[in-house]
């Protein structure tokens, strides 16, 4: 393995036979990938040959397509000689279904460039069962007839799938029908507004089809992908993790942003790769990592553990394991506090939060209703009990997560009430009456969306009342969400203005916010960007403000990244569960154990054993006062 900075400003690592380009952010990485695609298209065009591209869907390739569209518009990049073959398509979805990959490709690329429609291929998801095999064979033949794939673009799923090649897919598999993994379906549930709407099968190019491409780029952004990227690159190739089968390819490049690369050994433990300058954060990471690796609490680590694990240099810096253990143990211990708003009149020199002022104005920024309970329900409860002025700010309505079924149920219930009370003669009357009413009280784009937003607002009101915080909520319903959709959120100055005005009004001493580590196209990623964009216009209060980053859903901080660890007692855990139960269960599908896992990590390090720990990292923005 070696590494270096390449002229485009991204770091290059070589892991086995795979080149990794690590850019600071996703847009920067996407531009490099788009430039490579454009180069292939142009070279092939000059040679009078077709450029045969394997294309991918999902949020990840969106910035690449945006850059290609820009090049088409501004630099004359033509797609006339491009023959494209998409990786996959949901089985059973009509072409014009909003979630079909055919619709996706039209919206994200095809309709914006000059690719001839008959050269843009997406597998047919509506083919009858008995014809699937033949259709898949023809797809392969069509690729071959064009001369094979010059370039294959890939994203990666949480199961390690490429295309829809789920775990178990063989290295020589070809285009075929496949059953989707439950994890993949859960991840798609948001796009389909409910797990029940997600297809159970898909047609996908095989791993073998992909490996036949002459050049492959796999893209990943955000911390959510870091773990699967590490496995794909550092573990032995296995069918259990199809992306790892790319390791043998002669020209494979992983284009990552810093967050997606953050678990790679070369990034995470640079000392294994040569000499480093030891920072406090790096020492903590090394000692925590060692403790987890050898399965011993910090205070039981001995010199030999350090020596056998490449940390000899740390020993010589600190004299012995004993000194180092105590230093890191104490530093970690100091992150634990039951006073997330600061402990009044306490010596706060080594506490995460200053004691003054005793009563703080605290703002919780939730990208949508539902994301606040699991990562900080216990902290919210404490802050409120400890006398702080807590404001929960829901940036968006969350209406996109409310299923049509929930809207129908609400209408049916109201119809039943009205009918049984003789208020209205028929349920149709009531439905239209309800729509009229909502139109009057709402200025949202569509009435249906307004009802969805109200349903989610109702859930959050119940949840916050369970935590005794019902008086403290603000629903910003930022316009970018109401007029957008996943992968297509485009915040404007109006969103920024609404957000900024509220922050400057609330003048918080503490802000809790998520999304810094997320895929920038995800809702929390977009909200983080909006938040960061407002910083330069914060009032005087910014000088005394602390920003605490939480991680949404099942994501969690690793123990060495935690600056404040708020213990959750069994009673508080029960309270959180009551609050969470106010939201429909699908909001928390598979995403509830982040705080539990942090508690286990702390326990393993030899710190006190808690029911849960809600963990936060201090954000240090580079703004000038
Ligand atoms: C789907 C697609 C994959 C894609 C994956 C990740 O499963 N079939 O091709 O890589 O989603 O999607 P995202 O980029 O949205 O994380």
Coordinates of C-alpha atoms and ligand atoms in Angstrom, one line a residue:
X1 CA 0.0 0.0 0.0
X2 CA 1.3 3.5 -0.7
X3 CA -0.3 6.9 -0.9
X4 CA 0.2 10.4 -2.2
X5 CA -1.5 13.5 -3.2
X6 CA -2.4 13.7 -6.9
X7 CA -2.5 16.9 -8.9
X8 CA -6.4 17.1 -8.7
X9 CA -6.2 17.6 -5.0
X10 CA -7.4 14.2 -4.0
X11 CA -5.3 11.7 -2.1
X12 CA -4.4 8.5 -3.8
X13 CA -4.0 5.2 -2.0
X14 CA -3.4 1.8 -3.5
X15 CA -4.9 -1.1 -1.6
X16 CA -4.0 -4.4 -3.1
X17 CA -4.8 -3.9 -6.8
X18 CA -7.4 -1.2 -6.2
X19 CA -6.7 2.5 -6.7
X20 CA -8.6 4.7 -4.2
X21 CA -9.1 8.4 -5.0
X22 CA -10.1 10.1 -1.8
X23 CA -11.5 13.7 -2.3
X24 CA -12.5 16.0 0.4
X25 CA -16.1 16.2 -0.7
X26 CA -18.4 14.3 -3.0
X27 CA -18.7 17.1 -5.6
X28 CA -15.0 17.2 -6.1
X29 CA -14.8 13.4 -6.5
X30 CA -17.8 13.4 -8.9
X31 CA -16.1 16.0 -11.2
X32 CA -13.0 13.7 -11.5
X33 CA -15.2 10.8 -12.4
X34 CA -17.2 12.8 -14.9
X35 CA -14.0 14.1 -16.5
X36 CA -12.9 10.5 -17.0
X37 CA -16.2 9.5 -18.6
X38 CA -16.1 12.6 -20.9
X39 CA -12.5 11.7 -21.9
X40 CA -13.6 8.2 -22.9
X41 CA -16.6 9.6 -24.9
X42 CA -14.4 12.1 -26.7
X43 CA -11.6 9.6 -27.5
X44 CA -14.1 7.1 -28.8
X45 CA -15.9 9.7 -30.8
X46 CA -12.6 10.9 -32.4
X47 CA -11.9 7.3 -33.3
X48 CA -15.3 7.0 -34.9
X49 CA -16.3 4.3 -32.3
X50 CA -19.1 3.9 -29.9
X51 CA -18.5 4.7 -26.2
X52 CA -20.1 1.9 -24.2
X53 CA -21.0 3.0 -20.7
X54 CA -22.5 0.9 -17.9
X55 CA -24.5 3.3 -15.7
X56 CA -25.8 3.2 -12.2
X57 CA -28.7 4.6 -10.2
X58 CA -29.1 5.7 -6.5
X59 CA -28.2 9.0 -4.9
X60 CA -24.4 8.5 -5.3
X61 CA -24.0 9.0 -9.1
X62 CA -26.3 12.1 -9.2
X63 CA -23.4 14.7 -8.9
X64 CA -21.6 12.8 -11.7
X65 CA -24.6 13.1 -14.0
X66 CA -25.0 16.7 -13.1
X67 CA -21.4 17.4 -14.1
X68 CA -21.9 15.5 -17.4
X69 CA -25.0 17.6 -18.1
X70 CA -23.0 20.7 -17.4
X71 CA -20.3 19.6 -19.8
X72 CA -22.9 18.8 -22.4
X73 CA -24.4 22.3 -22.0
X74 CA -21.3 24.4 -21.6
X75 CA -18.5 22.5 -23.2
X76 CA -20.3 20.8 -26.1
X77 CA -19.8 17.2 -24.8
X78 CA -22.0 15.1 -27.1
X79 CA -23.5 11.8 -26.2
X80 CA -24.3 10.9 -29.8
X81 CA -21.8 8.0 -29.9
X82 CA -22.8 6.8 -26.4
X83 CA -24.4 3.4 -25.9
X84 CA -25.4 3.0 -22.3
X85 CA -26.5 0.0 -20.3
X86 CA -27.9 0.4 -16.9
X87 CA -27.0 -2.0 -14.2
X88 CA -30.5 -2.9 -13.0
X89 CA -34.2 -2.3 -12.7
X90 CA -36.8 -3.3 -10.1
X91 CA -38.9 -6.2 -11.3
X92 CA -42.6 -5.5 -11.7
X93 CA -42.3 -1.7 -12.0
X94 CA -43.7 0.0 -15.1
X95 CA -41.2 2.1 -16.9
X96 CA -43.0 5.3 -16.0
X97 CA -43.3 4.4 -12.2
X98 CA -41.6 7.3 -10.4
X99 CA -39.2 4.9 -8.7
X100 CA -38.3 2.9 -11.7
X101 CA -34.7 3.2 -12.8
X102 CA -35.9 4.0 -16.2
X103 CA -37.7 7.1 -14.8
X104 CA -34.6 7.9 -12.7
X105 CA -32.3 7.8 -15.7
X106 CA -34.6 10.0 -17.8
X107 CA -34.8 12.5 -15.0
X108 CA -31.1 12.5 -13.9
X109 CA -29.4 12.2 -17.3
X110 CA -31.0 11.1 -20.5
X111 CA -33.5 13.9 -21.0
X112 CA -30.8 16.5 -20.5
X113 CA -28.3 15.2 -23.0
X114 CA -28.3 14.2 -26.7
X115 CA -28.1 10.5 -26.3
X116 CA -30.2 8.8 -28.9
X117 CA -33.0 7.0 -27.0
X118 CA -32.5 3.7 -28.7
X119 CA -28.9 3.7 -27.5
X120 CA -29.9 4.1 -23.8
X121 CA -30.7 0.7 -22.4
X122 CA -32.3 -0.1 -19.0
X123 CA -33.3 -3.7 -18.2
X124 CA -37.1 -4.3 -18.7
X125 CA -38.7 -4.8 -15.3
X126 CA -42.1 -5.7 -16.7
X127 CA -41.0 -8.8 -18.7
X128 CA -43.1 -11.8 -18.0
X129 CA -41.5 -14.5 -15.8
X130 CA -41.3 -17.0 -18.5
X131 CA -39.4 -14.6 -20.7
X132 CA -37.0 -13.2 -18.1
X133 CA -34.1 -15.6 -19.0
X134 CA -34.3 -14.8 -22.7
X135 CA -34.6 -11.1 -22.0
X136 CA -31.5 -11.2 -19.7
X137 CA -29.5 -13.1 -22.3
X138 CA -30.4 -10.5 -25.0
X139 CA -29.3 -7.7 -22.7
X140 CA -25.8 -9.4 -22.4
X141 CA -25.8 -9.9 -26.2
X142 CA -26.6 -6.3 -26.8
X143 CA -23.6 -5.2 -24.6
X144 CA -21.4 -7.6 -26.6
X145 CA -22.7 -6.4 -29.9
X146 CA -21.6 -2.9 -29.0
X147 CA -18.1 -4.2 -28.3
X148 CA -18.4 -4.7 -24.5
X149 CA -18.4 -2.1 -21.7
X150 CA -15.7 0.5 -21.9
X151 CA -16.6 1.9 -18.5
X152 CA -18.8 0.8 -15.6
X153 CA -20.1 3.2 -13.0
X154 CA -21.0 1.6 -9.7
X155 CA -22.5 2.7 -6.3
X156 CA -22.6 0.3 -3.4
X157 CA -25.4 -0.9 -1.2
X158 CA -25.3 -1.5 2.6
X159 CA -25.1 -5.2 2.0
X160 CA -22.1 -4.7 -0.2
X161 CA -24.1 -5.2 -3.4
X162 CA -23.1 -3.8 -6.7
X163 CA -26.0 -3.3 -9.1
X164 CA -28.5 -5.6 -7.3
X165 CA -26.0 -8.4 -6.9
X166 CA -26.9 -9.3 -3.3
X167 CA -24.7 -11.3 -1.0
X168 CA -24.3 -14.8 -2.5
X169 CA -23.9 -13.5 -6.0
X170 CA -21.1 -15.4 -7.8
X171 CA -18.1 -13.8 -9.5
X172 CA -19.2 -15.3 -12.8
X173 CA -22.9 -14.4 -12.5
X174 CA -24.6 -12.8 -15.5
X175 CA -27.7 -10.6 -16.0
X176 CA -30.6 -12.3 -14.2
X177 CA -33.6 -11.9 -11.9
X178 CA -32.6 -11.7 -8.2
X179 CA -34.5 -11.5 -4.9
X180 CA -33.7 -8.3 -3.0
X181 CA -32.0 -8.6 0.5
X182 CA -34.2 -7.4 3.4
X183 CA -31.6 -4.7 4.2
X184 CA -31.8 -3.4 0.6
X185 CA -35.6 -3.2 0.8
X186 CA -35.4 -1.3 4.1
X187 CA -33.0 1.2 2.5
X188 CA -35.4 1.7 -0.4
X189 CA -38.5 2.0 1.8
X190 CA -38.1 5.8 2.1
X191 CA -38.1 6.3 -1.7
X192 CA -41.2 4.1 -2.1
X193 CA -42.9 5.6 1.0
X194 CA -43.3 2.4 2.9
X195 CA -41.6 -1.0 2.9
X196 CA -44.7 -2.7 1.6
X197 CA -44.3 -0.7 -1.7
X198 CA -40.7 -1.8 -2.3
X199 CA -40.5 -4.6 -5.0
X200 CA -39.2 -7.9 -3.8
X201 CA -37.1 -8.6 -6.9
X202 CA -35.0 -6.9 -9.5
X203 CA -33.2 -7.7 -12.8
X204 CA -29.5 -7.0 -12.5
X205 CA -26.4 -7.3 -14.6
X206 CA -24.2 -10.1 -13.0
X207 CA -20.9 -9.6 -11.1
X208 CA -19.3 -11.3 -14.2
X209 CA -21.0 -8.8 -16.5
X210 CA -19.6 -6.0 -14.5
X211 CA -16.1 -7.5 -14.2
X212 CA -16.0 -7.8 -18.0
X213 CA -16.0 -3.9 -18.2
X214 CA -12.6 -2.6 -19.3
X215 CA -12.6 0.0 -16.5
X216 CA -14.7 0.3 -13.4
X217 CA -15.3 3.2 -11.0
X218 CA -17.1 2.5 -7.7
X219 CA -18.3 5.6 -6.0
X220 CA -19.3 6.2 -2.3
X221 CA -20.0 9.2 -0.2
X222 CA -20.8 9.6 3.5
X223 CA -20.0 7.8 6.7
X224 CA -22.9 5.5 6.2
X225 CA -20.8 3.7 3.5
X226 CA -17.5 3.7 5.3
X227 CA -17.8 0.3 6.9
X228 CA -18.8 -1.5 3.7
X229 CA -16.1 0.2 1.8
X230 CA -13.5 -1.0 4.2
X231 CA -14.8 -4.5 4.0
X232 CA -14.9 -4.4 0.2
X233 CA -11.3 -3.3 0.0
X234 CA -9.6 -4.9 3.0
X235 CA -11.2 -8.3 3.5
X236 CA -10.6 -11.2 1.2
X237 CA -12.8 -11.3 -1.8
X238 CA -16.0 -13.2 -1.0
X239 CA -19.4 -13.8 -2.5
X240 CA -20.9 -12.7 0.8
X241 CA -19.8 -9.2 -0.1
X242 CA -20.1 -8.9 -3.9
X243 CA -18.2 -5.5 -4.1
X244 CA -15.1 -7.3 -2.7
X245 CA -15.1 -9.4 -5.9
X246 CA -14.0 -6.3 -7.8
X247 CA -10.5 -6.6 -6.1
X248 CA -9.3 -8.9 -8.9
X249 CA -10.1 -6.5 -11.7
X250 CA -7.2 -5.0 -13.8
X251 CA -8.6 -1.4 -13.7
X252 CA -10.7 -0.7 -10.7
X253 CA -10.9 2.7 -9.0
X254 CA -12.8 3.5 -5.9
X255 CA -13.7 7.2 -5.9
X256 CA -14.6 8.2 -2.3
X257 CA -15.1 11.3 -0.3
X258 CA -13.3 11.6 3.0
X259 CA -16.2 10.3 5.0
X260 CA -16.6 7.2 3.0
X261 CA -12.9 6.5 3.3
X262 CA -12.8 7.1 7.0
X263 CA -12.6 3.5 8.1
X264 CA -9.9 2.4 5.7
X265 CA -6.8 1.4 7.7
X266 CA -4.6 3.7 5.7
X267 CA -6.8 6.7 6.7
X268 CA -7.8 5.6 10.2
X269 CA -4.5 4.2 11.4
X270 CA -1.9 6.1 9.4
X271 CA 0.8 4.9 11.8
X272 CA 0.6 1.4 10.2
X273 CA 1.8 3.1 7.1
X274 CA 4.8 5.0 8.3
X275 CA 5.7 7.7 10.8
X276 CA 3.1 10.1 12.0
X277 CA 2.9 13.2 14.1
X278 CA 0.8 12.1 17.1
X279 CA -2.2 14.4 17.8
X280 CA -4.4 14.0 20.9
X281 CA -7.2 12.7 18.8
X282 CA -4.9 10.2 17.1
X283 CA -3.6 8.9 20.4
X284 CA -7.2 8.3 21.6
X285 CA -8.1 6.6 18.4
X286 CA -5.1 4.3 18.6
X287 CA -5.6 3.3 22.2
X288 CA -9.4 2.8 21.9
X289 CA -8.7 0.8 18.7
X290 CA -6.1 -1.3 20.5
X291 CA -8.5 -2.0 23.4
X292 CA -11.3 -3.1 21.1
X293 CA -8.9 -5.2 19.0
X294 CA -7.3 -7.2 21.8
X295 CA -10.5 -7.3 23.8
X296 CA -9.1 -5.8 26.9
X297 CA -10.3 -2.7 28.9
X298 CA -7.9 0.3 28.5
X299 CA -6.4 -0.1 32.0
X300 CA -5.5 -3.7 31.4
X301 CA -3.4 -3.0 28.2
X302 CA 0.3 -3.9 28.7
X303 CA 3.4 -2.9 26.8
X304 CA 3.3 -6.0 24.8
X305 CA -0.1 -5.2 23.4
X306 CA 1.2 -1.9 22.1
X307 CA 4.4 -3.6 20.7
X308 CA 2.6 -6.4 18.9
X309 CA 0.2 -3.9 17.3
X310 CA 2.5 -1.4 15.7
X311 CA 2.2 1.2 18.5
X312 CA 5.8 0.9 19.9
X313 CA 6.4 4.5 19.1
X314 CA 3.6 5.6 21.4
X315 CA 5.2 3.6 24.2
X316 CA 8.5 5.3 23.8
X317 CA 6.7 8.7 23.8
X318 CA 4.9 8.0 27.0
X319 CA 7.3 5.7 28.8
X320 CA 5.0 2.8 29.4
X321 CA 1.5 1.4 28.7
X322 CA 0.6 2.4 32.3
X323 CA 1.0 6.1 31.7
X324 CA -0.7 6.1 28.4
X325 CA -3.6 4.0 29.6
X326 CA -4.3 6.3 32.4
X327 CA -4.1 9.4 30.3
X328 CA -6.5 8.1 27.6
X329 CA -8.8 6.5 30.2
X330 CA -9.2 9.8 32.1
X331 CA -9.8 11.7 28.9
X332 CA -12.5 9.3 27.9
X333 CA -14.0 9.3 31.4
X334 CA -14.3 13.1 31.2
X335 CA -16.6 12.8 28.2
X336 CA -19.3 11.3 30.4
X337 CA -21.8 13.7 31.8
X338 CA -25.3 13.6 33.1
X339 CA -25.4 17.4 32.6
X340 CA -25.5 18.0 28.9
X341 CA -26.4 21.7 29.5
X342 CA -23.5 22.1 31.9
X343 CA -23.5 21.4 35.7
X344 CA -24.4 24.6 37.6
X345 CA -21.6 25.9 39.9
X346 CA -19.3 23.0 39.1
X347 CA -15.6 23.2 38.2
X348 CA -16.1 22.9 34.4
X349 CA -12.4 22.9 33.3
X350 CA -12.5 19.3 32.2
X351 CA -16.3 19.0 31.5
X352 CA -17.6 19.0 28.0
X353 CA -20.1 21.9 28.6
X354 CA -19.4 25.2 30.5
X355 CA -21.4 25.7 33.7
X356 CA -22.5 29.3 32.7
X357 CA -25.0 30.4 32.0
X358 CA -26.9 28.0 34.3
X359 CA -30.0 28.2 32.2
X360 CA -29.2 27.9 28.5
X361 CA -31.1 28.4 25.3
X362 CA -30.8 25.1 23.5
X363 CA -31.8 24.4 19.9
X364 CA -32.2 20.9 18.5
X365 CA -32.2 20.8 14.7
X366 CA -34.0 17.8 13.4
X367 CA -33.9 17.3 9.6
X368 CA -37.5 15.9 9.9
X369 CA -39.8 14.7 12.7
X370 CA -38.7 11.3 14.0
X371 CA -34.9 11.7 13.8
X372 CA -34.7 13.3 17.3
X373 CA -36.0 10.5 19.5
X374 CA -33.5 7.7 19.1
X375 CA -30.2 9.6 19.2
X376 CA -31.1 12.2 21.8
X377 CA -34.4 11.4 23.5
X378 CA -32.7 10.9 26.9
X379 CA -30.6 14.1 26.5
X380 CA -33.7 16.1 25.6
X381 CA -35.4 14.8 28.7
X382 CA -32.4 15.8 30.9
X383 CA -32.0 19.2 29.3
X384 CA -35.6 20.0 29.9
X385 CA -35.6 18.7 33.5
X386 CA -32.4 20.6 34.3
X387 CA -34.2 23.9 33.5
X388 CA -32.9 24.8 30.1
X389 CA -35.0 26.5 27.5
X390 CA -35.2 23.8 24.8
X391 CA -36.5 24.4 21.3
X392 CA -37.0 21.5 18.9
X393 CA -36.7 22.8 15.3
X394 CA -38.0 20.5 12.6
X395 CA -36.5 21.8 9.5
X396 CA -38.8 19.9 7.1
X397 CA -42.3 18.5 7.5
X398 CA -41.3 14.9 6.9
X399 CA -44.5 14.6 4.8
X400 CA -42.6 12.6 2.1
X401 CA -42.3 9.7 4.6
X402 CA -46.1 9.5 5.1
X403 CA -47.7 6.8 3.0
X404 CA -50.8 7.2 1.0
X405 CA -52.3 4.5 3.1
X406 CA -51.9 6.7 6.2
X407 CA -53.7 9.5 4.4
X408 CA -56.6 7.2 3.5
X409 CA -56.8 5.9 7.1
X410 CA -57.1 9.4 8.4
X411 CA -59.8 10.2 5.9
X412 CA -61.7 7.0 6.7
X413 CA -61.6 7.6 10.4
X414 CA -63.0 11.1 10.0
X415 CA -65.6 9.8 7.7
X416 CA -66.7 7.2 10.2
X417 CA -66.9 9.8 13.0
X418 CA -68.9 12.2 10.8
X419 CA -71.2 9.5 9.6
X420 CA -71.9 8.0 13.0
X421 CA -72.6 11.4 14.4
X422 CA -74.8 12.3 11.4
X423 CA -72.8 15.3 10.6
X424 CA -72.4 14.4 7.0
X425 CA -74.3 12.1 4.8
X426 CA -71.5 10.5 3.0
X427 CA -67.8 9.9 3.3
X428 CA -67.2 11.5 -0.1
X429 CA -68.6 14.7 1.3
X430 CA -66.2 14.5 4.2
X431 CA -63.2 13.7 2.1
X432 CA -63.8 16.7 -0.1
X433 CA -64.7 18.8 2.9
X434 CA -61.4 17.8 4.5
X435 CA -59.5 18.7 1.4
X436 CA -61.1 22.1 1.3
X437 CA -60.3 22.7 4.9
X438 CA -56.7 21.8 4.4
X439 CA -56.5 24.0 1.4
X440 CA -57.6 26.9 3.5
X441 CA -55.1 26.4 6.3
X442 CA -52.2 25.4 4.2
X443 CA -50.1 27.1 1.5
X444 CA -48.3 24.0 0.6
X445 CA -47.9 22.8 -3.0
X446 CA -50.5 20.1 -2.9
X447 CA -53.3 19.4 -0.5
X448 CA -52.2 15.7 -0.3
X449 CA -48.7 16.8 0.7
X450 CA -50.3 19.2 3.3
X451 CA -52.2 16.3 4.8
X452 CA -49.1 14.2 4.9
X453 CA -47.2 17.0 6.7
X454 CA -50.0 17.4 9.2
X455 CA -49.9 13.7 10.0
X456 CA -46.2 13.8 10.6
X457 CA -46.6 17.0 12.7
X458 CA -49.2 15.1 14.8
X459 CA -46.7 12.3 15.4
X460 CA -44.0 14.7 16.5
X461 CA -46.4 16.5 18.8
X462 CA -47.3 13.2 20.5
X463 CA -43.7 12.2 20.8
X464 CA -42.6 15.5 22.3
X465 CA -45.4 15.5 24.7
X466 CA -44.2 12.1 25.9
X467 CA -40.9 13.8 26.6
X468 CA -42.7 16.8 28.2
X469 CA -41.5 19.1 25.4
X470 CA -44.7 19.8 23.6
X471 CA -44.5 23.6 24.2
X472 CA -41.1 23.8 22.5
X473 CA -41.4 22.8 18.9
X474 CA -41.0 24.8 15.7
X475 CA -42.0 23.4 12.4
X476 CA -40.1 25.3 9.7
X477 CA -41.5 23.2 6.8
X478 CA -38.7 24.6 4.6
X479 CA -39.9 25.1 1.0
X480 CA -37.1 23.1 -0.6
X481 CA -38.6 19.9 0.9
X482 CA -42.2 20.6 -0.1
X483 CA -41.3 21.1 -3.7
X484 CA -38.6 18.5 -4.0
X485 CA -38.0 14.8 -3.6
X486 CA -35.2 12.6 -2.5
X487 CA -32.1 13.1 -4.6
X488 CA -33.6 16.3 -5.9
X489 CA -33.6 18.7 -3.0
X490 CA -32.4 22.2 -4.0
X491 CA -32.5 24.7 -1.2
X492 CA -32.8 28.3 -2.1
X493 CA -32.1 31.7 -0.5
X494 CA -35.7 31.5 0.9
X495 CA -34.9 28.4 2.9
X496 CA -31.7 29.9 4.1
X497 CA -33.5 33.1 5.2
X498 CA -36.2 31.2 7.1
X499 CA -33.6 29.1 8.9
X500 CA -31.3 32.0 9.7
X501 CA -34.1 34.2 11.0
X502 CA -35.2 31.6 13.4
X503 CA -31.6 30.9 14.7
X504 CA -30.9 34.6 15.1
X505 CA -34.2 34.9 17.1
X506 CA -33.5 31.9 19.3
X507 CA -29.8 32.9 19.9
X508 CA -28.9 29.5 21.2
X509 CA -26.0 28.7 23.6
X510 CA -26.1 25.1 22.3
X511 CA -27.1 23.6 19.0
X512 CA -27.6 19.9 18.4
X513 CA -27.5 19.0 14.7
X514 CA -26.7 16.0 12.4
X515 CA -25.7 15.4 8.8
X516 CA -22.1 16.6 8.7
X517 CA -20.9 13.1 7.9
X518 CA -23.8 12.1 5.6
X519 CA -24.1 11.7 1.9
X520 CA -24.5 15.3 0.8
X521 CA -27.6 14.4 -1.3
X522 CA -29.4 12.8 1.7
X523 CA -31.9 14.9 3.6
X524 CA -29.7 15.3 6.6
X525 CA -26.7 16.1 4.3
X526 CA -28.7 18.8 2.6
X527 CA -29.9 20.2 6.0
X528 CA -26.3 20.3 7.3
X529 CA -25.2 22.2 4.2
X530 CA -28.0 24.7 4.7
X531 CA -27.0 25.1 8.4
X532 CA -23.3 25.6 7.5
X533 CA -24.2 28.1 4.9
X534 CA -26.0 30.3 7.5
X535 CA -23.1 30.4 9.9
X536 CA -21.4 33.5 8.4
X537 CA -24.6 35.5 9.2
X538 CA -25.1 34.4 12.8
X539 CA -25.4 37.2 15.3
X540 CA -23.2 37.9 18.3
X541 CA -24.5 34.8 20.0
X542 CA -22.2 32.7 17.8
X543 CA -19.3 33.6 20.1
X544 CA -20.7 31.6 23.0
X545 CA -22.3 28.9 21.1
X546 CA -21.4 25.2 21.2
X547 CA -22.4 22.9 18.3
X548 CA -23.0 19.3 19.2
X549 CA -23.1 16.8 16.3
X550 CA -25.3 13.8 16.7
X551 CA -25.7 10.9 14.2
X552 CA -29.1 9.9 13.0
X553 CA -30.7 6.5 13.1
X554 CA -28.5 3.5 13.6
X555 CA -25.3 5.5 12.8
X556 CA -23.2 6.2 15.8
X557 CA -20.0 7.8 16.8
X558 CA -17.2 5.5 17.6
X559 CA -15.9 5.7 21.1
X560 CA -12.8 7.7 20.2
X561 CA -14.8 10.3 18.3
X562 CA -17.1 11.1 21.3
X563 CA -16.7 14.4 23.1
X564 CA -19.8 14.2 25.2
X565 CA -21.4 10.9 26.4
X566 CA -24.8 11.3 28.0
X567 CA -25.8 8.2 29.9
X568 CA -29.4 7.0 29.6
X569 CA -30.9 5.2 32.5
X570 CA -33.3 2.3 32.1
X571 CA -36.2 4.6 33.0
X572 CA -35.1 7.2 30.5
X573 CA -34.8 4.4 27.9
X574 CA -38.4 3.4 28.6
X575 CA -39.4 7.0 28.2
X576 CA -37.6 7.2 24.8
X577 CA -39.5 4.1 23.8
X578 CA -42.8 5.7 24.6
X579 CA -41.9 8.7 22.5
X580 CA -40.7 6.6 19.6
X581 CA -43.9 4.6 19.7
X582 CA -45.7 7.8 18.7
X583 CA -44.2 7.5 15.3
X584 CA -45.1 4.8 12.8
X585 CA -42.8 1.8 13.2
X586 CA -41.2 2.1 9.7
X587 CA -39.4 5.3 10.7
X588 CA -37.2 3.3 13.0
X589 CA -36.8 0.2 10.9
X590 CA -33.4 -1.2 11.7
X591 CA -32.2 2.1 13.1
X592 CA -32.7 2.1 16.9
X593 CA -29.5 0.8 18.5
X594 CA -26.9 3.6 18.0
X595 CA -27.0 4.6 21.6
X596 CA -26.9 1.0 22.8
X597 CA -23.8 0.3 20.8
X598 CA -22.0 3.3 22.2
X599 CA -22.8 2.1 25.7
X600 CA -21.4 -1.3 24.8
X601 CA -18.2 0.3 23.4
X602 CA -17.7 2.3 26.6
X603 CA -18.3 -0.8 28.7
X604 CA -15.7 -2.7 26.7
X605 CA -13.2 0.1 27.3
X606 CA -13.6 -0.5 31.0
X607 CA -15.8 2.6 31.7
X608 CA -19.1 2.3 33.6
X609 CA -21.8 0.1 32.1
X610 CA -24.9 2.1 31.1
X611 CA -28.2 1.1 29.6
X612 CA -27.4 3.4 26.6
X613 CA -25.2 6.3 25.9
X614 CA -26.2 9.2 23.6
X615 CA -23.0 10.4 22.1
X616 CA -22.1 13.8 20.6
X617 CA -19.1 15.3 18.9
X618 CA -18.1 18.9 19.3
X619 CA -18.0 20.8 16.0
X620 CA -15.4 23.4 15.7
X621 CA -16.5 25.7 12.8
X622 CA -13.9 27.8 11.3
X623 CA -15.8 31.1 11.6
X624 CA -14.3 34.2 12.8
X625 CA -16.0 36.2 15.5
Ligands
LIG1 C1 -29.5 0.5 -5.2 C2 -28.9 0.3 -6.6 C3 -27.4 0.3 -6.6 C4 -26.9 1.4 -5.8 C5 -27.4 1.3 -4.4 C6 -26.9 2.4 -3.4 O1 -29.5 -0.7 -4.6 N1 -29.4 -0.8 -7.3 O2 -26.9 0.3 -7.9 O3 -25.5 1.4 -5.7 O4 -28.8 1.4 -4.4 O5 -27.7 3.6 -3.5 P1 -27.3 5.0 -3.0 O6 -26.4 5.5 -4.0 O7 -28.6 5.8 -3.0 O8 -26.8 4.9 -1.7

